Coordinates of C-alpha atoms and ligand atoms in Angstrom, one line a residue:
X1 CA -33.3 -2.4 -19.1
X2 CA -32.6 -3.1 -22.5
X3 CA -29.9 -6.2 -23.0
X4 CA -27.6 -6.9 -25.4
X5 CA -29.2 -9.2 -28.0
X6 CA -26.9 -12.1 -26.9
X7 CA -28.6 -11.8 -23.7
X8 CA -32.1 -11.9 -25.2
X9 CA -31.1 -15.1 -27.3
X10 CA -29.8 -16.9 -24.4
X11 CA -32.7 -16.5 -21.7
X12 CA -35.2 -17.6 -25.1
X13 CA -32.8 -21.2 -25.1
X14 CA -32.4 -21.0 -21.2
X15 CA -33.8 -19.7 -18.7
X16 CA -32.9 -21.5 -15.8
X17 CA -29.7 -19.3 -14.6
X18 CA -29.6 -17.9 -11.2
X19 CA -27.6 -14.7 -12.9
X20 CA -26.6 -13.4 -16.3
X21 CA -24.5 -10.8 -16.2
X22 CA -22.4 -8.7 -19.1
X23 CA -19.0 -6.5 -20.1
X24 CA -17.5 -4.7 -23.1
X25 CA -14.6 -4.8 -24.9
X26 CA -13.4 -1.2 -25.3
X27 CA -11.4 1.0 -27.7
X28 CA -8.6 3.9 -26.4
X29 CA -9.6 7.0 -28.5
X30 CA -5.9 8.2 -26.4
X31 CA -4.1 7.7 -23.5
X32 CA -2.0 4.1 -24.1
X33 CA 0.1 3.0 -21.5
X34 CA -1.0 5.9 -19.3
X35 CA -3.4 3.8 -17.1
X36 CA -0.1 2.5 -15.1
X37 CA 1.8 6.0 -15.1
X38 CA -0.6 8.2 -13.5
X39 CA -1.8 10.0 -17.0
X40 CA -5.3 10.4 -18.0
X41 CA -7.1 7.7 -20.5
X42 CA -9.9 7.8 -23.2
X43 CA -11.6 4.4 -23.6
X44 CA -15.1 3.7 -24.8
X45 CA -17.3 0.6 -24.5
X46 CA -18.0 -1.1 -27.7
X47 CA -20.4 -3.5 -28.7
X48 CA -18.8 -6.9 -28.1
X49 CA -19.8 -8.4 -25.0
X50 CA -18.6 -11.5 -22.6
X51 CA -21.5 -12.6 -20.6
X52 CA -21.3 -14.9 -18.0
X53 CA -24.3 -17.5 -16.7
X54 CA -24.0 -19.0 -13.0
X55 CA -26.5 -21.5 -11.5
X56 CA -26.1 -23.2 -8.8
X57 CA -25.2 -26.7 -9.1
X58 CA -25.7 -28.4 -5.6
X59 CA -22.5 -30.7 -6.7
X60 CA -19.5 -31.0 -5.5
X61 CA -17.3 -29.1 -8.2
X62 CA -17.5 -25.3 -9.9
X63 CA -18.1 -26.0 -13.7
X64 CA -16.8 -23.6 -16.3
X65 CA -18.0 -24.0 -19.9
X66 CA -16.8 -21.7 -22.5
X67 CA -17.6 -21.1 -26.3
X68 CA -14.4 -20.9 -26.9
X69 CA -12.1 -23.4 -24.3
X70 CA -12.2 -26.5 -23.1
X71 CA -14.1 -27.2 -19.9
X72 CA -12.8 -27.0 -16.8
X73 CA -14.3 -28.6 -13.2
X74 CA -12.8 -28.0 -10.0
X75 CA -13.2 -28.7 -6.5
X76 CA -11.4 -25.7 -5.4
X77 CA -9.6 -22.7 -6.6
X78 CA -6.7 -23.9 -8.1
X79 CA -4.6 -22.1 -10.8
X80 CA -4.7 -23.5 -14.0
X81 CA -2.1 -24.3 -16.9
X82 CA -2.3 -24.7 -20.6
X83 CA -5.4 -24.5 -22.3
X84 CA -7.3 -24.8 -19.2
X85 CA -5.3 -21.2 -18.2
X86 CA -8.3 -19.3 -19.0
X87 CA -10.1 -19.9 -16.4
X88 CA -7.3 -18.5 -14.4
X89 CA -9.3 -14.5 -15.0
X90 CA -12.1 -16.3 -13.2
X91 CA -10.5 -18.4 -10.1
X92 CA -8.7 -14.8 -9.6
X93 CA -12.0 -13.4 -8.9
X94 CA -13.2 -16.0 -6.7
X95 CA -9.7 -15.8 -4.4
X96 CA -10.2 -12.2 -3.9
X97 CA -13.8 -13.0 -2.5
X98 CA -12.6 -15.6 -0.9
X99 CA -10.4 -13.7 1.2
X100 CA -13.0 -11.2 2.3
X101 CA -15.0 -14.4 3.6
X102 CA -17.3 -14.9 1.8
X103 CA -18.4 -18.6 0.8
X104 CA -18.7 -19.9 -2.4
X105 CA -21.7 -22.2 -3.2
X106 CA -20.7 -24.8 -5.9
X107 CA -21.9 -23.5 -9.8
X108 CA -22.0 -24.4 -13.3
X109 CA -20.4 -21.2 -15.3
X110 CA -21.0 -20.9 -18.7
X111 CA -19.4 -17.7 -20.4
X112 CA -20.6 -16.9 -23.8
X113 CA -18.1 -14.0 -25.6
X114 CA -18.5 -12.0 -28.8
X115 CA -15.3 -10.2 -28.2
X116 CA -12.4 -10.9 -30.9
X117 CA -9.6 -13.0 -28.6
X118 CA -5.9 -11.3 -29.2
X119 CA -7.1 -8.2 -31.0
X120 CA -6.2 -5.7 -27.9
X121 CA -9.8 -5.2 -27.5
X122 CA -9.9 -5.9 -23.6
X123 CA -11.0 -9.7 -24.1
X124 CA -10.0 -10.9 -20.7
X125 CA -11.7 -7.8 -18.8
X126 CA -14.5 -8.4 -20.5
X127 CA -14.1 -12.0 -19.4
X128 CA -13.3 -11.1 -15.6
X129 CA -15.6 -8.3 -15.4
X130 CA -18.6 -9.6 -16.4
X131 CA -17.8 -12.5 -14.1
X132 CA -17.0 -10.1 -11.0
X133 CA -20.6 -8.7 -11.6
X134 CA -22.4 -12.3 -11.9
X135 CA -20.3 -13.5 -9.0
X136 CA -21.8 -10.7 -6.7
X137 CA -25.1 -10.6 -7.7
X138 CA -25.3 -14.6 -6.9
X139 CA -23.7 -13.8 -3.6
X140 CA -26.0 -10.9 -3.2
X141 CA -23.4 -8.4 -2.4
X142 CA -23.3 -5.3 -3.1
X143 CA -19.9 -4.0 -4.8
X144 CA -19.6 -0.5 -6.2
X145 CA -18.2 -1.3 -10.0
X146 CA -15.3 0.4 -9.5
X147 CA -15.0 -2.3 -6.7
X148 CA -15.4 -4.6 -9.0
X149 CA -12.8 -3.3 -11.3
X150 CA -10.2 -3.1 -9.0
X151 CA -10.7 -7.0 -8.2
X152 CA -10.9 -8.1 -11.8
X153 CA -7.3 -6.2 -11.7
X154 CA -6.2 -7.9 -9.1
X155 CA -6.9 -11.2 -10.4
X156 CA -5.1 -10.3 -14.0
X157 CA -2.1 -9.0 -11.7
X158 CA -2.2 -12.7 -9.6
X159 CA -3.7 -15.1 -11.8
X160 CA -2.5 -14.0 -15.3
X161 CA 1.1 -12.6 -14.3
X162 CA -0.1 -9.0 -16.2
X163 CA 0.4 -6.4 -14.2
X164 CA -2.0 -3.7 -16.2
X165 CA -3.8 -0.7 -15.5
X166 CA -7.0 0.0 -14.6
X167 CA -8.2 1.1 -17.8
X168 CA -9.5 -2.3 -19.6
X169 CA -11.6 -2.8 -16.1
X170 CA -13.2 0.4 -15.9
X171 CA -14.2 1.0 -19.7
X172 CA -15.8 -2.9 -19.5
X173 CA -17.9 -2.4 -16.9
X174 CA -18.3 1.7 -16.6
X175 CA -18.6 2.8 -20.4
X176 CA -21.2 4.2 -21.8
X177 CA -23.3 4.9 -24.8
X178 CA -22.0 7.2 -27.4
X179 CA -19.9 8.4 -24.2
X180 CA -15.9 8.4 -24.3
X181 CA -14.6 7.6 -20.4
X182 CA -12.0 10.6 -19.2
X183 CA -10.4 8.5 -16.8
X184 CA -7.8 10.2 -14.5
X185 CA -5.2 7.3 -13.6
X186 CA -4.3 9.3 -9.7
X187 CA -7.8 9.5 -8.4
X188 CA -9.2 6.7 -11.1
X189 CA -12.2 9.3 -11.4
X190 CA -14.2 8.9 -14.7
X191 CA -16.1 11.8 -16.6
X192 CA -17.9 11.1 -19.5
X193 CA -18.1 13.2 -23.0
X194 CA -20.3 12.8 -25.9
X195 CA -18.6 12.1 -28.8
X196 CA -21.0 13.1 -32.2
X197 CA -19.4 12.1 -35.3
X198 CA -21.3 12.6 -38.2
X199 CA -19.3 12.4 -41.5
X200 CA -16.6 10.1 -39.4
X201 CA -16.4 6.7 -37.8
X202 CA -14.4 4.8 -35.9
X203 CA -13.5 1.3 -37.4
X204 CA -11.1 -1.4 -35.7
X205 CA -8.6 -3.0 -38.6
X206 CA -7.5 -6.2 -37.1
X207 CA -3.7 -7.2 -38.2
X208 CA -4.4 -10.9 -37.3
X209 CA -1.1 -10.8 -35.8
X210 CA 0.0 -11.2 -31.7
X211 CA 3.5 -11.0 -31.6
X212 CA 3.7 -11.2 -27.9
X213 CA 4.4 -14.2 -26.9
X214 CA 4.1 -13.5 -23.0
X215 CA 3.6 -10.7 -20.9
X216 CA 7.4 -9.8 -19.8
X217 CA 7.5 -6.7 -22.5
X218 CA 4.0 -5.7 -20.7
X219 CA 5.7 -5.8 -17.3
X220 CA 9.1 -5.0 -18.8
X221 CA 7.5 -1.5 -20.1
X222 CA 5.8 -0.7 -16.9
X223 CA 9.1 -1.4 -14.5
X224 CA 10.9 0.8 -16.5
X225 CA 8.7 3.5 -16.1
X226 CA 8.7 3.2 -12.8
X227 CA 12.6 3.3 -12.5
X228 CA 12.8 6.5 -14.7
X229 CA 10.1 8.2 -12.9
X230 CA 12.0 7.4 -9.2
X231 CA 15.7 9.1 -10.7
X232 CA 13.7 12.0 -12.1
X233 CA 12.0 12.0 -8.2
X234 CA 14.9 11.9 -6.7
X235 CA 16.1 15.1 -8.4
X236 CA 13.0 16.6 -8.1
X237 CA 11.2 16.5 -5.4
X238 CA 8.6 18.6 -5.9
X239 CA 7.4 15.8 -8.4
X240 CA 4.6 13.8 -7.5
X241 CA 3.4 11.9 -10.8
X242 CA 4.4 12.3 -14.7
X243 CA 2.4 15.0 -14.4
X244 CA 4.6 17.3 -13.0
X245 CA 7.6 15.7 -15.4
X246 CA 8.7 18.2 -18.3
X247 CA 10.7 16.9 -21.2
X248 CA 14.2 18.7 -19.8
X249 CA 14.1 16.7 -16.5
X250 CA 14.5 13.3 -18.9
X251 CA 17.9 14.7 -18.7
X252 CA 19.0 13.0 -15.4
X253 CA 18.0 9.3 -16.7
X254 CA 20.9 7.8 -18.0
X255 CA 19.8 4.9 -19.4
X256 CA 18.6 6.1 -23.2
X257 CA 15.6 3.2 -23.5
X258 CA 14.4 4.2 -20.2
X259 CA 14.6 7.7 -21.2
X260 CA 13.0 7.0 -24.6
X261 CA 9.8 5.6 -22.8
X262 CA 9.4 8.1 -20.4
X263 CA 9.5 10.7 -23.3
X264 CA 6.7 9.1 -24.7
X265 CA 4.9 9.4 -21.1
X266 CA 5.0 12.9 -21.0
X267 CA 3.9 13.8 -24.4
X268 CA 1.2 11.1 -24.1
X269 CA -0.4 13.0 -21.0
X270 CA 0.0 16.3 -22.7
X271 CA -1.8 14.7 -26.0
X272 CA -4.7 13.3 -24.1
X273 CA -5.2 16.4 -21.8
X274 CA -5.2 18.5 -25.4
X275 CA -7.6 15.8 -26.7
X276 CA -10.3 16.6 -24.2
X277 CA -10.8 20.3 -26.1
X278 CA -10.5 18.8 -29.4
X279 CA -13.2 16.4 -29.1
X280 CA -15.5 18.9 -27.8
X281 CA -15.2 21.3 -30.2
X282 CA -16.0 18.3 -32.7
X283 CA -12.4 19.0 -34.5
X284 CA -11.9 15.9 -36.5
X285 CA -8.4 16.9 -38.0
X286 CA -6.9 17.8 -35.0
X287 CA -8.0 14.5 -33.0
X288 CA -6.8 12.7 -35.9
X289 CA -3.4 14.3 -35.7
X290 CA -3.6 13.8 -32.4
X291 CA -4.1 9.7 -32.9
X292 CA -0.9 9.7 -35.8
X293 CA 1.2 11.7 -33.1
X294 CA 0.4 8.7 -30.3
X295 CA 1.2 6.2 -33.5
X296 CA 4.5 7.4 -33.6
X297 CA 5.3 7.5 -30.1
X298 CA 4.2 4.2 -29.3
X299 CA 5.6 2.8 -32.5
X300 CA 9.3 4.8 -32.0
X301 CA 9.7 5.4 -28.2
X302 CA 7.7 3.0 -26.7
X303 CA 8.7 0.3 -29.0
X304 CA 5.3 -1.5 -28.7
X305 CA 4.1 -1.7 -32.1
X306 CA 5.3 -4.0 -34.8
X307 CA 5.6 -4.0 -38.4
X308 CA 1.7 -5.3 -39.6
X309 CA 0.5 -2.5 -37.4
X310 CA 3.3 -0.1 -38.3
X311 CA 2.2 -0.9 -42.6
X312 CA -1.6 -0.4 -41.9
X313 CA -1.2 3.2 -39.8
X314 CA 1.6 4.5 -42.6
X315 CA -0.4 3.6 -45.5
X316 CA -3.9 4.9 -43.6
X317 CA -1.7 8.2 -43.5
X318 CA -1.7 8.6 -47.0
X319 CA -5.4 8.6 -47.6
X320 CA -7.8 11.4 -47.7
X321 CA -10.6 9.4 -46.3
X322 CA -8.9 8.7 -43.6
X323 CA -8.3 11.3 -40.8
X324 CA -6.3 9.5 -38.0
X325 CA -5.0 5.9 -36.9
X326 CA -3.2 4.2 -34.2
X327 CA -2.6 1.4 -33.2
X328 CA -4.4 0.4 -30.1
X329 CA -4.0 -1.7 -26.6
X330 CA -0.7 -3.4 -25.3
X331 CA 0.4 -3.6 -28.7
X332 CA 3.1 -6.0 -30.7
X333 CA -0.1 -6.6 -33.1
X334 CA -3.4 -6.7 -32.1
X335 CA -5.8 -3.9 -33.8
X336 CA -5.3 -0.5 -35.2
X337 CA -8.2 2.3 -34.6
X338 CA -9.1 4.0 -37.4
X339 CA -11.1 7.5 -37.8
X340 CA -12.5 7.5 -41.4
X341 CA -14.9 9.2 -43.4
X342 CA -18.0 7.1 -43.2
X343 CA -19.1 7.2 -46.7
X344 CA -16.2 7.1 -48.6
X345 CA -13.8 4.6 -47.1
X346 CA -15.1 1.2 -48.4
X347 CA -12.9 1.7 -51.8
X348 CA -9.6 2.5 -49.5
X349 CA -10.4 -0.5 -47.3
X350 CA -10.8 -2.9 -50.5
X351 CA -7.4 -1.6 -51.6
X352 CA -5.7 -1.7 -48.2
X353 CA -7.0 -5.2 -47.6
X354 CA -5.3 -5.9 -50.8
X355 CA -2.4 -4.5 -50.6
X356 CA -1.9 -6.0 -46.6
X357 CA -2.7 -9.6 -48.2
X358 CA 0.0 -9.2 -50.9
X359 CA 2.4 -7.6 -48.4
X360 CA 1.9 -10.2 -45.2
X361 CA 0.1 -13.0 -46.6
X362 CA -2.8 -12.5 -44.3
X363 CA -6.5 -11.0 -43.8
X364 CA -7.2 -7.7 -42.4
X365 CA -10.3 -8.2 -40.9
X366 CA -12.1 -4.7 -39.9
X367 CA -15.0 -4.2 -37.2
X368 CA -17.1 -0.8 -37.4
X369 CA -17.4 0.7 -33.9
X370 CA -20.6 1.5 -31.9
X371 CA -20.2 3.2 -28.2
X372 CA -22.4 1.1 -26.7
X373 CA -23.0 0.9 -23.3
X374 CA -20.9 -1.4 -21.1
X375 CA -22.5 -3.9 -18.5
X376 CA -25.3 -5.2 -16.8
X377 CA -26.8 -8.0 -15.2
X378 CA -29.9 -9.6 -14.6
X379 CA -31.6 -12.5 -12.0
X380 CA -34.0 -14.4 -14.7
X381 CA -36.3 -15.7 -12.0
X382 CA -37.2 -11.7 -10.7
X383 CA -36.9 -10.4 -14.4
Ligands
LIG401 C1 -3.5 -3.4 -21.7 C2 -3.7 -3.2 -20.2 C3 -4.2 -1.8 -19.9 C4 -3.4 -0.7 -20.6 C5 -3.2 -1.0 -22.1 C6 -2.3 -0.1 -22.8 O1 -4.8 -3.4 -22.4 O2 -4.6 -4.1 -19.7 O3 -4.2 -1.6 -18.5 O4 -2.2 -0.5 -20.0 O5 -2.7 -2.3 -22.3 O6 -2.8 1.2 -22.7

């Protein structure tokens, strides 16, 4: 198996874990905020990685170290507040393991991340996931990782107060390689396609802004999908996800912001089930008009976006070297995705940055994407 580097550099400085195991952030080619509404989703693995390190400790407490928080030891799993709250992801995980029976011998933790924290890149998946995977191997189950998924959800829903999709769990720990993840939401089956890019690339342009400052708009969007998809039900029964919905059925929802989001809904289904064609057939313009079109929903119907992210995918929009952009994840800040040109973008991004600096008073960083694939895990002492 060939590890992420991080992995390599750890096992040279330590050695002595029982388990090391790995997950990806991700990027959403299309398909955002269709994870919880029943659509179909296009994430991708990328190559920032949380990997988490469990040894068995023989005390009487469960150690979590982190590169990036404070320590945190516990007799027990006990939710945490403050800036001890992230290892809330984690105790999630344990609780749901917990409940099936299974005993917990006492660990030190140590959770080593490359993933940029509040850029809608999936950085708590990443974290849960690749925790979920350690946490079975040193219990020696044997969890299918869509298994695994499903419990890294549940802890985000319980322990976290998000009540997200399925996407961000799947793409951590399923994607893979220079593959693009068809996930349908109903059935949460996954089929992979090769995306070949040769005069494109994707790049991440990071607004440096989270305007969210918890998760009610998160929760606030999903419920009110759910209460226009129920009126539009109970007028139509024949209707069994927002599939089936067509734009004239909006017509029975009378509240107009409910109404706004489910419009988006539909069309967001329809674009990623077009999407599928387009990438196959290699057509860069279309997939990028494709990526503007979401933009504009999620910016004017869904109301997630925000005016950093807003600035970067309007003036992307007027460049040649640039052939789509959105902006990506929950939203309200966070990162943009960007399909450029691969050799001629590095004057637009120098004027961009410059321009966003004079305009916000902050740094847009960027990230180049690589499809990489998504998780894995090793047992040092058998490697
Ligand atoms: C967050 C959630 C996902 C998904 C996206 C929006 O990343 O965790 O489940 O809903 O937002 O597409």
């Amino acid at each position: 198996m060939k590890y992420p580097s991080l992995v390599s550099d750890i096992l040279r400085s330590n050695s002595s874990y029982d388990v090391l195991a790995w997950a990806s952030a991700r990027i959403n080619l299309l398909g955002e905020h269709i994870d919880y509404n029943q659509g179909y989703v296009m994430p991708a693995s990328i190559q920032f990685k949380t990997i988490t390190c469990l040894k068995k400790n023989g005390k009487n407490e469960y150690y979590f170290f982190s590169d990036h928080h404070p320590t945190v030891h516990l007799s027990g799993i006990k939710k945490q507040s403050h800036e001890k709250a992230w290892v809330n992801y984690l105790l999630g995980v344990m609780d749901k393991f917990s409940q099936a029976g299974v005993s917990i011998p006492y660990f030190d933790c140590t959770i080593i991340s490359t993933v940029p924290v509040g850029a809608g890149l999936s950085s708590s998946a990443a974290l849960s996931c690749s925790f979920a995977l350690a946490l079975q191997n040193f219990l020696k189950l044997n969890l299918s990782l869509e298994e695994l998924a499903k419990i890294a959800q549940w802890s985000e829903h319980e322990y976290a107060g998000v009540k997200c999709g399925l996407m961000d769990q799947t793409a951590s720990l399923q994607g893979k390689h220079s593959q693009i993840l068809i996930m349908d939401c109903l059935t949460n089956k996954v089929e992979y396609i090769p995306i070949q890019l040769s005069k494109e690339k994707f790049i991440l342009l990071d607004s440096g802004v989270k305007h969210m400052l918890d998760n009610s708009a998160y929760n606030k969007r999903r419920q009110s999908c759910e209460e226009g998809f129920n009126s539009i039900r109970s007028h139509f029964p024949n209707v069994h996800s927002f599939r089936d919905v067509s734009l004239n059925m909006l017509d029975v929802i009378q509240n107009e912001e409910i109404k706004k989001r489910c419009q988006f809904v539909i069309q967001e289904i329809e674009r990623t089930q077009l999407a599928v064609s387009v990438i196959k057939s290699n057509n860069v313009k279309a997939l990028g008009s494709l990526m503007y079109a979401t933009h504009h929903g999620l910016s004017g119907l869904y109301e997630v976006s925000c005016e950093e992210t807003d600035y970067i995918v309007d003036e992307l929009n007027k460049l040649p070297t640039a052939a789509g952009a959105r902006m990506m994840g929950a939203g309200f800040g966070g990162c943009v995705l960007a399909l450029v040109k691969a050799d001629d973008f590095e004057h637009s991004l120098h004027v961009l940055e410059k321009k966003y600096r004079d305009k916000f008073a902050l740094k847009l960083k960027h990230y180049e994407v690589t499809i990489d694939d998504a998780s894995g895990c090793i047992l040092p002492s058998i490697a």
